[in-house]
mmCIF file of C-alpha atoms in Angstrom:
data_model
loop_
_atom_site.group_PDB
_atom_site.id
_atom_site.type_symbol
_atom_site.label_atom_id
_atom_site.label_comp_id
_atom_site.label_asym_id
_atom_site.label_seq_id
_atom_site.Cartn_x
_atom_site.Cartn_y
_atom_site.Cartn_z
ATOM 1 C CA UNK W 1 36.874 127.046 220.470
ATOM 2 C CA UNK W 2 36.836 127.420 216.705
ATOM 3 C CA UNK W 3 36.106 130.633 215.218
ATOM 4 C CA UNK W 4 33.348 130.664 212.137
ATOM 5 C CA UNK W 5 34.859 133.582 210.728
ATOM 6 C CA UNK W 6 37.763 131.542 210.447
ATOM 7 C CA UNK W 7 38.856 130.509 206.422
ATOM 8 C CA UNK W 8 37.806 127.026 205.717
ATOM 9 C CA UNK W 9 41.055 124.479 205.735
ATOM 10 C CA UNK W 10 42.077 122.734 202.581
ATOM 11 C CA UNK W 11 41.698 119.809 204.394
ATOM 12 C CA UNK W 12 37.901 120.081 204.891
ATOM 13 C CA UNK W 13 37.481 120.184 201.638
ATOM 14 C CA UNK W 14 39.703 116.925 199.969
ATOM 15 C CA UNK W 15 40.533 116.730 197.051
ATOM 16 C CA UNK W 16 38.651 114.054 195.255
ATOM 17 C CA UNK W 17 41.298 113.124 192.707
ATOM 18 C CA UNK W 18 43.003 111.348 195.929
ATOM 19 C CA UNK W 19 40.496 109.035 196.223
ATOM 20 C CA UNK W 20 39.640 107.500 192.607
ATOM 21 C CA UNK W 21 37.868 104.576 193.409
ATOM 22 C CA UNK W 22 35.143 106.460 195.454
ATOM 23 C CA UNK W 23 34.770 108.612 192.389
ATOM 24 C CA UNK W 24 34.523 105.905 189.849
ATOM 25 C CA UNK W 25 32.445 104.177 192.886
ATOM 26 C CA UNK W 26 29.954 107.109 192.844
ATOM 27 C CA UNK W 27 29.828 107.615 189.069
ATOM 28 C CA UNK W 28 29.330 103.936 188.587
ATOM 29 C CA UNK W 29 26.318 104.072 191.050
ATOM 30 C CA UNK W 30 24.929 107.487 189.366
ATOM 31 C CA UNK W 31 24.820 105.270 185.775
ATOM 32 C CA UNK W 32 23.090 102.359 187.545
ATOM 33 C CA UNK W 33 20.428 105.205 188.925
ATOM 34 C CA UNK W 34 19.607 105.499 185.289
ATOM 35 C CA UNK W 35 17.981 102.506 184.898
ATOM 36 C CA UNK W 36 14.374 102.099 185.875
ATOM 37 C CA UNK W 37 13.134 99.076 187.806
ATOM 38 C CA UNK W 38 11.632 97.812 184.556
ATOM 39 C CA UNK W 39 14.866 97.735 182.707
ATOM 40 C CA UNK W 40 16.304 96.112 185.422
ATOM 41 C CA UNK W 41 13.744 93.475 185.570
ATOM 42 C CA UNK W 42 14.161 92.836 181.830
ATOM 43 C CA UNK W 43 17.906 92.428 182.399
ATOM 44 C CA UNK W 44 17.955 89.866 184.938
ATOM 45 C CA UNK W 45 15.009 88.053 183.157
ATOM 46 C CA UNK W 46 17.402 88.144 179.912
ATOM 47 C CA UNK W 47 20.393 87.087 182.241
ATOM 48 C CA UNK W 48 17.990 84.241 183.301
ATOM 49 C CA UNK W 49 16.626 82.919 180.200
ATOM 50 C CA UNK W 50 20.085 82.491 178.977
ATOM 51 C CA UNK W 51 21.642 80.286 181.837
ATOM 52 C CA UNK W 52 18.726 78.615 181.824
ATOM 53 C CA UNK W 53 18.528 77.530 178.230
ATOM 54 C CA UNK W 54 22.625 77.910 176.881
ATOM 55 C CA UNK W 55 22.602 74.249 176.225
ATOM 56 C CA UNK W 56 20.072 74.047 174.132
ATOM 57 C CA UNK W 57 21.223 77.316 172.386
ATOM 58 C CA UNK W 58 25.115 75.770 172.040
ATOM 59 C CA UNK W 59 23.139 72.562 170.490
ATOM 60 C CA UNK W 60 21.514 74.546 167.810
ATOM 61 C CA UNK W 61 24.331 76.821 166.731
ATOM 62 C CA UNK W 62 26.414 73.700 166.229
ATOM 63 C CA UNK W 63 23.546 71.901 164.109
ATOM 64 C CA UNK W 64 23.531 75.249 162.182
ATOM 65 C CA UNK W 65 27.268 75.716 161.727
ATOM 66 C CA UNK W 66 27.216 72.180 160.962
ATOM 67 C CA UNK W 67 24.578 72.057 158.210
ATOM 68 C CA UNK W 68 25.611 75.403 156.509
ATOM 69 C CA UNK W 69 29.179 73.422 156.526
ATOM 70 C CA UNK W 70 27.728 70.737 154.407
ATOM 71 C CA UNK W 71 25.666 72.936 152.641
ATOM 72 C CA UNK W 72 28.043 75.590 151.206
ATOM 73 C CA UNK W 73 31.039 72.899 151.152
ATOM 74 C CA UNK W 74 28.825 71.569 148.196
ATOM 75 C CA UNK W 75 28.492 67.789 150.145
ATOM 76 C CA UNK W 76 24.551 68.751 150.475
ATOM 77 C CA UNK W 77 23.622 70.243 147.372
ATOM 78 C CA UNK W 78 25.882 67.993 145.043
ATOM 79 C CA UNK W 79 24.460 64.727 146.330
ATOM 80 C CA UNK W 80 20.909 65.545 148.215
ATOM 81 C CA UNK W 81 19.448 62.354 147.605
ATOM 82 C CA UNK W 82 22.388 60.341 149.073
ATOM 83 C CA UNK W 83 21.086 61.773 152.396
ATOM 84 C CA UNK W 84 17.471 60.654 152.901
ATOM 85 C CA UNK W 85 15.921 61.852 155.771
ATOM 86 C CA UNK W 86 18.839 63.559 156.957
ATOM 87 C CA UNK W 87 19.295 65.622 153.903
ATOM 88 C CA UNK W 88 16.033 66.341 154.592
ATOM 89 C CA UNK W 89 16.409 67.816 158.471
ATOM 90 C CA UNK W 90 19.024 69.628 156.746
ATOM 91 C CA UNK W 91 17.360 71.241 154.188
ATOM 92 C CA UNK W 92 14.712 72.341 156.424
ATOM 93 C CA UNK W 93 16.856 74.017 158.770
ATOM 94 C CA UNK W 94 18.570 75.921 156.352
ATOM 95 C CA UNK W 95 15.581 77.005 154.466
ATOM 96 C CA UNK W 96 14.199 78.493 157.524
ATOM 97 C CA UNK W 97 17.252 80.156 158.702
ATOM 98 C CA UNK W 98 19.357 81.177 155.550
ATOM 99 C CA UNK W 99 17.825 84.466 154.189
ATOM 100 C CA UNK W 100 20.487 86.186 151.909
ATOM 101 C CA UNK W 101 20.431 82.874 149.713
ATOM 102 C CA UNK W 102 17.371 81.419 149.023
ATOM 103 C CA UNK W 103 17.310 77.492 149.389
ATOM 104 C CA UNK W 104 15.044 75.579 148.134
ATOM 105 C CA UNK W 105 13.660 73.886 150.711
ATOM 106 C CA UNK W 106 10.251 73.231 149.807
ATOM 107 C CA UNK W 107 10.590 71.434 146.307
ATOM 108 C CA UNK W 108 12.926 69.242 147.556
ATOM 109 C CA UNK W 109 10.471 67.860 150.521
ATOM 110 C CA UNK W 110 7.707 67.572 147.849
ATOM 111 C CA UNK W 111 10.789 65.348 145.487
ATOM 112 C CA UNK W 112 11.901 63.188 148.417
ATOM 113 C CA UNK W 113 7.657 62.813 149.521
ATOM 114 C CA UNK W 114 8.287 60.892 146.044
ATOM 115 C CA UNK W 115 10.903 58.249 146.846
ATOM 116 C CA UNK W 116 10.916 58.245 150.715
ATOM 117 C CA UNK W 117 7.980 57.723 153.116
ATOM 118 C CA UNK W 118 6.176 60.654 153.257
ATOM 119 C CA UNK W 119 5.142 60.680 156.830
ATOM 120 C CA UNK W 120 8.709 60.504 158.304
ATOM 121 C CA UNK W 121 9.857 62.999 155.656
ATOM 122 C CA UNK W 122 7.086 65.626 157.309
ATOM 123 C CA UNK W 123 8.506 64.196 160.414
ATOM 124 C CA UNK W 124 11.891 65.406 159.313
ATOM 125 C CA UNK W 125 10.521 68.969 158.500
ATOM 126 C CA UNK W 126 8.880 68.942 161.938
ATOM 127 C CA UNK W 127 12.135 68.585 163.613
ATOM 128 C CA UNK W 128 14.501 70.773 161.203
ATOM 129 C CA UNK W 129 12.380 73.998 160.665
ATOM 130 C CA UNK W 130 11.756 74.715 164.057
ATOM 131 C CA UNK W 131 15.526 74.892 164.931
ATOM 132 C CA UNK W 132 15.892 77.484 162.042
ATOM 133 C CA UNK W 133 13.092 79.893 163.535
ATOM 134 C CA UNK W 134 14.671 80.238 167.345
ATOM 135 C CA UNK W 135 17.134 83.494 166.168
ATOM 136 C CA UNK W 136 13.331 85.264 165.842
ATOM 137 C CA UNK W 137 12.509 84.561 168.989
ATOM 138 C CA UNK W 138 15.844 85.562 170.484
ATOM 139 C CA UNK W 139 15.811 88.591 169.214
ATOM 140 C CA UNK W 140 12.559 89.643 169.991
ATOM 141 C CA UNK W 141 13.359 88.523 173.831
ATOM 142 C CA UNK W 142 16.308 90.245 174.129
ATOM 143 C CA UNK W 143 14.684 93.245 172.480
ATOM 144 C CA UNK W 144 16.940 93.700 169.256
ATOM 145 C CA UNK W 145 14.309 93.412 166.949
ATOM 146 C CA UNK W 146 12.881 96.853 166.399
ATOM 147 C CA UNK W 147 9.932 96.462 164.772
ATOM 148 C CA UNK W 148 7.465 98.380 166.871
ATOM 149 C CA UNK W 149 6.339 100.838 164.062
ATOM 150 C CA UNK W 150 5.444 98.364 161.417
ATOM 151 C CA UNK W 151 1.644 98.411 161.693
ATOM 152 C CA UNK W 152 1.261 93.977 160.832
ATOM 153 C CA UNK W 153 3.782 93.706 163.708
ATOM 154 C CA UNK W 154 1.774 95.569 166.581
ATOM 155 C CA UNK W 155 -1.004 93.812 164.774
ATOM 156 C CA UNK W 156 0.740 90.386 165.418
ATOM 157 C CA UNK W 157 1.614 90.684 168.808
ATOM 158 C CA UNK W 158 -1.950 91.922 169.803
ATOM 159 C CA UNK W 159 -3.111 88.215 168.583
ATOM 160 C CA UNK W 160 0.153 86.883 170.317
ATOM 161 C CA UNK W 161 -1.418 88.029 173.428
ATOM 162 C CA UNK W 162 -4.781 86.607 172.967
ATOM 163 C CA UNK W 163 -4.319 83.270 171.041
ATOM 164 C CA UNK W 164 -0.508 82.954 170.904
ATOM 165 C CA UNK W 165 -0.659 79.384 169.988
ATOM 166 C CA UNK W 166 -2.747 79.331 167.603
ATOM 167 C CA UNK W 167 -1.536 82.154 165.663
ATOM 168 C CA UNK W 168 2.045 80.202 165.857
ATOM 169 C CA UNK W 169 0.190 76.898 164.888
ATOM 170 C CA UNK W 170 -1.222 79.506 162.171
ATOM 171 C CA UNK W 171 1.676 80.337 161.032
ATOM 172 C CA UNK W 172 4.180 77.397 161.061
ATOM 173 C CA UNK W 173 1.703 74.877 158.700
ATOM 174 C CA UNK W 174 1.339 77.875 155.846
ATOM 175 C CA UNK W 175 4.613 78.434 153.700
ATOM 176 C CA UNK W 176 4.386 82.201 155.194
ATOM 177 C CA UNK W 177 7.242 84.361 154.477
ATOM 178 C CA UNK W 178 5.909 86.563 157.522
ATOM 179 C CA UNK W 179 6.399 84.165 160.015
ATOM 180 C CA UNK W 180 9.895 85.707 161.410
ATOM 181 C CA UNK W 181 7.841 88.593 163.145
ATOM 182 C CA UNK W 182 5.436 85.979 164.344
ATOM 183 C CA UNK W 183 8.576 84.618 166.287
ATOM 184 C CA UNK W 184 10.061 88.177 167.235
ATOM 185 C CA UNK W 185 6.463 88.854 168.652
ATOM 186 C CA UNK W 186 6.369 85.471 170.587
ATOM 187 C CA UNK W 187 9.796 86.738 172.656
ATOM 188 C CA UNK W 188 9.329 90.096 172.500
ATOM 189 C CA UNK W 189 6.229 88.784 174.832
ATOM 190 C CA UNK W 190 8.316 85.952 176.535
ATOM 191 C CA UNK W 191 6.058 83.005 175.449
ATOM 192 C CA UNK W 192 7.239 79.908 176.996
ATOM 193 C CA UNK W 193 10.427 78.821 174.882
ATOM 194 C CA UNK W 194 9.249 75.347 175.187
ATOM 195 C CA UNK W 195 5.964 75.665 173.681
ATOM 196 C CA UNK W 196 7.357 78.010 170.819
ATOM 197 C CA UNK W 197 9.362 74.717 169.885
ATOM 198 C CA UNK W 198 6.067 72.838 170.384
ATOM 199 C CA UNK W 199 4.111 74.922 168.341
ATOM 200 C CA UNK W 200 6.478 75.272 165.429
ATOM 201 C CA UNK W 201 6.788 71.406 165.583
ATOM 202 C CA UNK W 202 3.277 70.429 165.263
ATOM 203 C CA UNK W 203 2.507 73.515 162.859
ATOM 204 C CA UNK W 204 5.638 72.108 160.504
ATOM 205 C CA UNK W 205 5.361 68.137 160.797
ATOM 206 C CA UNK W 206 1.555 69.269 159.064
ATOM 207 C CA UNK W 207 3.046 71.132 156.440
ATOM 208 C CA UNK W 208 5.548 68.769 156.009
ATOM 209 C CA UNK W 209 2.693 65.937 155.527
ATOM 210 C CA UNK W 210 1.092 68.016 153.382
ATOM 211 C CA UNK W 211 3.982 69.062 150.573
ATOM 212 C CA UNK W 212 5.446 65.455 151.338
ATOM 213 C CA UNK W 213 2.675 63.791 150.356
ATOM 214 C CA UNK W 214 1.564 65.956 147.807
ATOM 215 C CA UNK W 215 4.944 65.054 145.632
ATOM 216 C CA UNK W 216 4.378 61.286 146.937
ATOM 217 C CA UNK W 217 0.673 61.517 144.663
ATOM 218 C CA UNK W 218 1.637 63.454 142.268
ATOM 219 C CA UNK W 219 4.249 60.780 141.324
ATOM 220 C CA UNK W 220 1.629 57.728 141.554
ATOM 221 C CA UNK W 221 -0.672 59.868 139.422
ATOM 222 C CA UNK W 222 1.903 60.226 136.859
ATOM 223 C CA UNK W 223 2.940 56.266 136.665
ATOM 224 C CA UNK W 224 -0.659 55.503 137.004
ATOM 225 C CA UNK W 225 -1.095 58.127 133.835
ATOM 226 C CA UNK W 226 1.871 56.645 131.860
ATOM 227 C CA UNK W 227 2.163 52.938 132.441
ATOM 228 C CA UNK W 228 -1.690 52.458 133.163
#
């Protein structure tokens, strides 16, 4: 029979350094504890949205590697006109995506609206801007963009929630430098990644139109002015 006023044994008590992996088992599961169920949610949702779309997201980086290739190389900006409508997607891309240098994306739409048909040319900035304005929208979703205390921002996403096509429709036709926290608040409230694209695509093919054929008149005014 054992006696309680006996001294404990050493070996009631083991020493935990003799079993490491239980430790680093338990410590592991304490820093998981730390998470709510929200922040799980979010993670598997982010986990998610990525598998489901890494395609697409491989496909873009490699049309924007690609263009900022022929851009910087000096094949784009040397001889623009040698690339049509391609030139064109180009240029769109990179003047929605390319912040620290400024590219002049906008005159050179309304210039080729002059020589090339204006409708595919708006077609061209329908497809090319909209590729340019996805990092936004990634890093609202995955919660990197910060912006939270900027008073237009909360603003924004409160008409997100309540007409977020619109607003993006809004958005993509007006030459708005504002619309990167339109597209932070569009995944910082998960709207449908397909209909973002949709959105920006219809919203840019109209400004597109509008510039393109804006240089294509401006041009006939001028011959009609000078030759008569």
């Amino acid at each position: 029979m054992l006696d309680p006023r006996a001294s404990p044994s050493p070996l009631d008590f083991p020493n935990p350094s003799l079993y490491p992996f239980n430790e680093k088992r338990m410590s592991e599961n304490d820093e998981g504890m730390d998470l709510t169920g929200e922040e799980v949610t979010a993670q598997v949702k982010k986990g998610r949205w990525i598998r489901r779309h890494w395609v697409s997201l491989v496909a873009i980086i490699s049309i924007l590697v690609f263009s900022a290739g022929i851009y910087f190389m000096g094949g784009l900006s040397g001889d623009l006109w040698g690339y049509g409508y391609l030139g064109v997607f180009l240029i769109s891309i990179l003047g929605s995506v390319v912040i620290l240098v400024p590219i002049p994306s906008l005159p050179v739409v309304f210039l080729m609206g002059m020589i090339l048909n204006p409708w595919l040319v708006g077609l061209m900035v329908g497809l090319g801007e909209p590729i340019g304005e996805i990092p936004p929208y990634i890093a609202g979703y995955s919660g990197r963009a910060s912006m939270e205390k900027r008073r237009f921002y909360v603003k924004l996403k409160d008409w997100m929630r309540r007409r977020g096509s619109l607003v993006l429709f809004f958005f993509a036709w007006t030459p708005n430098p504002a619309f990167d926290l339109a597209g932070a608040a569009a995944g910082a409230l998960h709207y449908p990644f397909w209909k973002y694209l949709l959105m920006l695509f219809l919203g840019k093919t109209v400004k597109g139109w509008i510039i393109a054929f804006a240089g294509y008149w401006t041009l006939r005014l001028l011959l009609h002015f000078l030759i008569g």
